[in-house]
Tab-separated table of C-alpha atoms in Angstrom:
chain	number	residue	atom	x	y	z
A	1	ALA	CA	-7.214	-13.989	-11.298
A	2	GLN	CA	-7.157	-11.365	-8.608
A	3	LYS	CA	-4.583	-11.928	-5.920
A	4	ILE	CA	-6.419	-9.867	-3.335
A	5	THR	CA	-10.198	-9.724	-3.216
A	6	GLN	CA	-12.199	-7.370	-1.053
A	7	THR	CA	-15.820	-8.191	-1.727
A	8	GLN	CA	-17.380	-5.328	0.230
A	9	PRO	CA	-17.228	-2.032	-1.674
A	10	GLY	CA	-18.887	-0.315	1.280
A	11	MET	CA	-19.732	-1.097	4.878
A	12	PHE	CA	-21.711	0.715	7.549
A	13	VAL	CA	-21.352	0.286	11.307
A	14	GLN	CA	-22.766	2.006	14.355
A	15	GLU	CA	-20.367	3.797	16.631
A	16	LYS	CA	-19.000	1.557	19.419
A	17	GLU	CA	-19.882	-1.640	17.569
A	18	ALA	CA	-17.386	-4.070	16.029
A	19	VAL	CA	-17.031	-4.516	12.279
A	20	THR	CA	-15.293	-7.090	10.093
A	21	LEU	CA	-13.822	-6.187	6.715
A	22	ASP	CA	-13.263	-9.154	4.448
A	23	CYS	CA	-10.147	-10.010	2.491
A	24	THR	CA	-9.283	-13.170	0.599
A	25	TYR	CA	-6.022	-13.801	-1.168
A	26	ASP	CA	-4.526	-16.123	-3.710
A	27	THR	CA	-0.925	-17.305	-3.673
A	28	SER	CA	1.052	-20.478	-4.154
A	29	ASP	CA	4.023	-19.205	-2.156
A	30	PRO	CA	4.414	-20.758	1.294
A	31	SER	CA	5.842	-17.542	2.722
A	32	TYR	CA	3.903	-14.323	2.387
A	33	GLY	CA	2.732	-11.347	4.381
A	34	LEU	CA	-0.639	-9.684	4.700
A	35	PHE	CA	-1.190	-6.023	5.491
A	36	TRP	CA	-4.100	-3.722	6.177
A	37	TYR	CA	-3.986	-0.007	5.494
A	38	LYS	CA	-6.397	2.798	6.276
A	39	GLN	CA	-6.842	5.717	3.904
A	40	PRO	CA	-8.903	8.578	5.357
A	41	SER	CA	-10.359	11.304	3.171
A	42	SER	CA	-7.143	13.288	3.591
A	43	GLY	CA	-5.457	10.698	1.376
A	44	GLU	CA	-2.532	9.351	3.368
A	45	MET	CA	-1.982	5.611	3.702
A	46	ILE	CA	-1.779	4.520	7.325
A	47	PHE	CA	-0.343	1.124	8.250
A	48	LEU	CA	-2.664	-0.779	10.597
A	49	ILE	CA	-1.572	-4.364	11.015
A	50	TYR	CA	0.620	-7.122	9.596
A	51	GLN	CA	0.291	-10.917	9.592
A	52	GLY	CA	3.011	-13.274	8.417
A	53	SER	CA	2.032	-16.573	6.871
A	54	TYR	CA	4.008	-18.514	9.458
A	55	ASP	CA	2.709	-16.568	12.447
A	56	GLN	CA	0.919	-18.913	14.800
A	57	GLN	CA	-1.274	-16.295	16.399
A	58	ASN	CA	-3.578	-13.735	14.895
A	59	ALA	CA	-2.050	-10.266	14.832
A	60	THR	CA	-3.474	-7.551	17.051
A	61	GLU	CA	-2.770	-3.826	17.248
A	62	GLY	CA	-4.945	-1.991	19.716
A	63	ARG	CA	-8.533	-2.049	18.420
A	64	TYR	CA	-7.454	-3.832	15.247
A	65	SER	CA	-7.117	-7.572	14.936
A	66	LEU	CA	-6.589	-9.793	11.950
A	67	ASN	CA	-8.660	-12.952	11.689
A	68	PHE	CA	-6.203	-15.106	9.766
A	69	GLN	CA	-7.604	-18.350	8.351
A	70	LYS	CA	-4.781	-19.802	6.322
A	71	ALA	CA	-6.602	-22.811	4.887
A	72	ARG	CA	-9.397	-20.578	3.628
A	73	LYS	CA	-6.894	-17.927	2.460
A	74	SER	CA	-8.671	-15.183	4.282
A	75	ALA	CA	-7.311	-12.300	6.347
A	76	ASN	CA	-10.237	-10.326	7.656
A	77	LEU	CA	-9.730	-7.115	9.611
A	78	VAL	CA	-11.762	-6.741	12.777
A	79	ILE	CA	-12.199	-3.274	14.249
A	80	SER	CA	-13.605	-3.304	17.761
A	81	ALA	CA	-15.512	-0.433	19.356
A	82	SER	CA	-15.781	1.611	16.151
A	83	GLN	CA	-15.174	5.332	16.353
A	84	LEU	CA	-16.280	8.111	14.018
A	85	GLY	CA	-12.644	8.589	13.066
A	86	ASP	CA	-12.557	5.052	11.688
A	87	SER	CA	-14.579	6.187	8.680
A	88	ALA	CA	-12.169	5.680	5.794
A	89	MET	CA	-11.182	3.423	2.929
A	90	TYR	CA	-9.480	0.218	4.033
A	91	PHE	CA	-7.085	-1.735	1.840
A	92	CYS	CA	-5.873	-5.291	2.214
A	93	ALA	CA	-2.497	-6.097	0.634
A	94	MET	CA	-0.261	-9.122	0.191
A	95	ARG	CA	3.494	-9.354	-0.116
A	96	GLU	CA	4.826	-12.517	-1.765
A	97	VAL	CA	8.404	-13.517	-1.152
A	98	ASN	CA	9.191	-15.039	-4.515
A	99	SER	CA	7.273	-12.646	-6.721
A	100	GLY	CA	9.826	-11.660	-9.340
A	101	GLY	CA	12.621	-12.739	-7.014
A	102	SER	CA	12.280	-9.813	-4.667
A	103	ASN	CA	10.519	-8.881	-1.516
A	104	TYR	CA	8.208	-5.996	-0.806
A	105	LYS	CA	6.150	-6.050	-3.945
A	106	LEU	CA	2.737	-5.571	-2.504
A	107	THR	CA	-0.468	-6.342	-4.321
A	108	PHE	CA	-3.471	-4.354	-3.101
A	109	GLY	CA	-7.164	-5.074	-3.113
A	110	LYS	CA	-9.600	-2.461	-4.378
A	111	GLY	CA	-10.636	-1.396	-0.923
A	112	THR	CA	-13.688	-1.188	1.327
A	113	LEU	CA	-15.204	2.159	2.263
A	114	LEU	CA	-16.212	2.042	5.927
A	115	THR	CA	-18.691	4.544	7.292
A	116	VAL	CA	-19.208	4.780	11.045
A	117	ASN	CA	-22.591	6.207	12.007
A	118	PRO	CA	-23.131	8.098	15.279
B	1	ASN	CA	10.442	11.885	12.509
B	2	ALA	CA	10.433	12.712	8.797
B	3	GLY	CA	9.735	9.147	7.617
B	4	VAL	CA	8.993	9.140	3.874
B	5	THR	CA	8.946	12.579	2.271
B	6	GLN	CA	7.357	13.116	-1.121
B	7	THR	CA	7.381	16.285	-3.170
B	8	PRO	CA	5.471	17.967	-4.679
B	9	LYS	CA	2.010	17.360	-3.190
B	10	PHE	CA	0.238	18.633	-6.285
B	11	GLN	CA	1.355	19.030	-9.888
B	12	VAL	CA	-0.313	19.933	-13.164
B	13	LEU	CA	1.457	19.076	-16.405
B	14	LYS	CA	0.723	19.485	-20.065
B	15	THR	CA	0.850	16.459	-22.321
B	16	GLY	CA	4.427	15.801	-23.375
B	17	GLN	CA	6.087	17.557	-20.463
B	18	SER	CA	8.520	15.713	-18.232
B	19	MET	CA	8.955	15.922	-14.497
B	20	THR	CA	10.430	14.134	-11.501
B	21	LEU	CA	8.572	13.166	-8.348
B	22	GLN	CA	10.940	13.195	-5.421
B	23	CYS	CA	10.966	10.637	-2.619
B	24	ALA	CA	13.302	10.483	0.348
B	25	GLN	CA	13.331	8.366	3.499
B	26	ASP	CA	15.423	8.754	6.610
B	27	MET	CA	14.850	5.312	8.121
B	28	ASN	CA	17.723	3.554	6.304
B	29	HIS	CA	15.311	1.151	4.644
B	30	GLU	CA	16.670	-0.943	1.817
B	31	TYR	CA	13.356	-1.385	0.023
B	32	MET	CA	11.586	1.477	-1.710
B	33	SER	CA	8.770	1.504	-4.222
B	34	TRP	CA	6.387	3.692	-6.195
B	35	TYR	CA	2.656	3.088	-6.540
B	36	ARG	CA	-0.106	4.821	-8.383
B	37	GLN	CA	-3.684	4.941	-7.154
B	38	ASP	CA	-6.578	5.286	-9.541
B	39	PRO	CA	-10.284	5.290	-8.616
B	40	GLY	CA	-11.605	1.768	-8.136
B	41	MET	CA	-8.199	0.207	-8.796
B	42	GLY	CA	-6.476	0.162	-5.433
B	43	LEU	CA	-2.728	0.786	-5.581
B	44	ARG	CA	-0.585	-0.594	-8.372
B	45	LEU	CA	3.173	-0.996	-8.285
B	46	ILE	CA	5.134	1.053	-10.824
B	47	HIS	CA	8.793	0.408	-9.933
B	48	TYR	CA	10.666	-0.798	-6.905
B	49	SER	CA	14.183	-0.998	-5.548
B	50	VAL	CA	15.785	-3.488	-3.184
B	51	GLY	CA	18.813	-1.302	-2.531
B	52	ALA	CA	21.044	1.413	-3.927
B	53	GLY	CA	21.847	0.736	-7.570
B	54	ILE	CA	19.133	-1.913	-7.982
B	55	THR	CA	15.727	-1.234	-9.500
B	56	ASP	CA	13.081	-3.318	-11.215
B	57	GLN	CA	9.712	-2.949	-12.877
B	58	GLY	CA	6.404	-3.466	-11.187
B	59	GLU	CA	2.953	-3.973	-12.618
B	60	VAL	CA	2.582	-0.697	-14.567
B	61	PRO	CA	6.080	0.598	-15.455
B	62	ASN	CA	5.479	2.058	-18.921
B	63	GLY	CA	6.159	5.784	-19.174
B	64	TYR	CA	8.149	5.931	-15.935
B	65	ASN	CA	11.837	5.722	-15.050
B	66	VAL	CA	13.520	5.338	-11.685
B	67	SER	CA	17.012	5.321	-10.294
B	68	ARG	CA	18.434	4.635	-6.844
B	69	SER	CA	21.825	6.231	-6.393
B	70	THR	CA	21.554	6.390	-2.603
B	71	THR	CA	19.665	4.462	0.068
B	72	GLU	CA	17.692	7.573	0.964
B	73	ASP	CA	16.378	8.748	-2.415
B	74	PHE	CA	14.165	7.111	-5.029
B	75	PRO	CA	12.902	9.612	-7.629
B	76	LEU	CA	10.253	8.765	-10.207
B	77	ARG	CA	10.580	10.355	-13.643
B	78	LEU	CA	7.770	10.879	-16.105
B	79	LEU	CA	9.467	11.066	-19.479
B	80	SER	CA	6.619	12.455	-21.596
B	81	ALA	CA	3.457	12.966	-19.577
B	82	ALA	CA	0.177	11.599	-20.909
B	83	PRO	CA	-3.386	12.113	-19.632
B	84	SER	CA	-3.436	8.415	-18.667
B	85	GLN	CA	-0.800	9.235	-16.040
B	86	THR	CA	-3.223	11.443	-14.151
B	87	SER	CA	-3.260	9.738	-10.782
B	88	VAL	CA	-2.192	9.908	-7.167
B	89	TYR	CA	1.352	8.649	-6.665
B	90	PHE	CA	2.705	7.166	-3.478
B	91	CYS	CA	6.271	6.421	-2.570
B	92	ALA	CA	6.928	3.800	0.093
B	93	SER	CA	9.810	2.330	2.029
B	94	SER	CA	9.804	-0.864	4.007
B	95	TYR	CA	11.725	-3.111	6.327
B	96	SER	CA	11.502	-6.518	7.898
B	97	GLY	CA	12.578	-7.101	11.438
B	98	VAL	CA	11.558	-8.131	14.904
B	99	GLY	CA	7.825	-7.675	15.153
B	100	GLY	CA	7.230	-8.329	11.501
B	101	GLU	CA	7.181	-6.180	8.425
B	102	LYS	CA	6.087	-2.624	7.903
B	103	LEU	CA	5.743	-0.547	4.796
B	104	PHE	CA	5.504	3.213	5.219
B	105	PHE	CA	3.980	5.516	2.639
B	106	GLY	CA	4.686	9.111	1.815
B	107	SER	CA	1.805	11.573	1.806
B	108	GLY	CA	1.201	11.244	-1.925
B	109	THR	CA	1.427	13.420	-5.031
B	110	GLN	CA	-1.713	14.321	-6.938
B	111	LEU	CA	-0.749	14.649	-10.594
B	112	SER	CA	-2.973	15.975	-13.365
B	113	VAL	CA	-1.917	15.786	-16.996
B	114	LEU	CA	-3.910	18.014	-19.324
C-alpha cells in the first residue's frame, strides 16, 4: 500500500485564486511529520511547510497553509492568492519516527503538477 | 549560505563505469540522505546516515555505496553503472529543532548511463 497518495496528477488555477493540493497518508506510528516541497521546472526541491503529528494547530508559512486532518489522515496544501511563479510540481512527504529505527527517512508521493493561468 | 552542495550537476557514464557523486553540507546536520527521482515515481530513498560513521539502506540501495567519515560529507558511489541508474539524484540534510523539522536538498545531479 502506498504510504503517501497524491490523487491529482495535475491541477489548474487562475492567478490570484486559492488552490488546494490533496495528500493522504498511511502510518501506524503515533509520531510522524508531514512535509510539502515545490519543484519548479529548474529542478531544485524547495521546502514549503512542515506539520508534526502532535501539532495542535495547522502549519502556515506565508501564502502556504497545511490543512491537517489527523483522523482522516490527510495533509492538504492550500496556496492562497496563486501567482504565476507557483506553477511547479508539488510533492507531499511523510517522515515516520520508527521506520527502520531511524528518523528522517522520508517517503514521497508522486506529485501534483500545478499550472497557474494568467 | 552554501547549504547542501552537490557535484557534479550533470554526468554521462558508460555501462560498467564507476563514479562518485559528492555531497557536502555546512549546517552541521546529523542526518543526511540520498534520493533518486524518476519520472512518475516521486523521490525514493537510496541510503541515509544518522551521523558520522553510521549509514543504512533505504528503499532502493542496490548498486550504490555510501560512507560518512565526517559530519559534512556524504558521497554516493555507483560501483558499476547500469542504464537503470539513469536518474536525477538528490542529496539532503535535515535537522529537528524549535519550529519543527526541515530537510534541505542539494540542487541535484542528472545522471545518464549509456
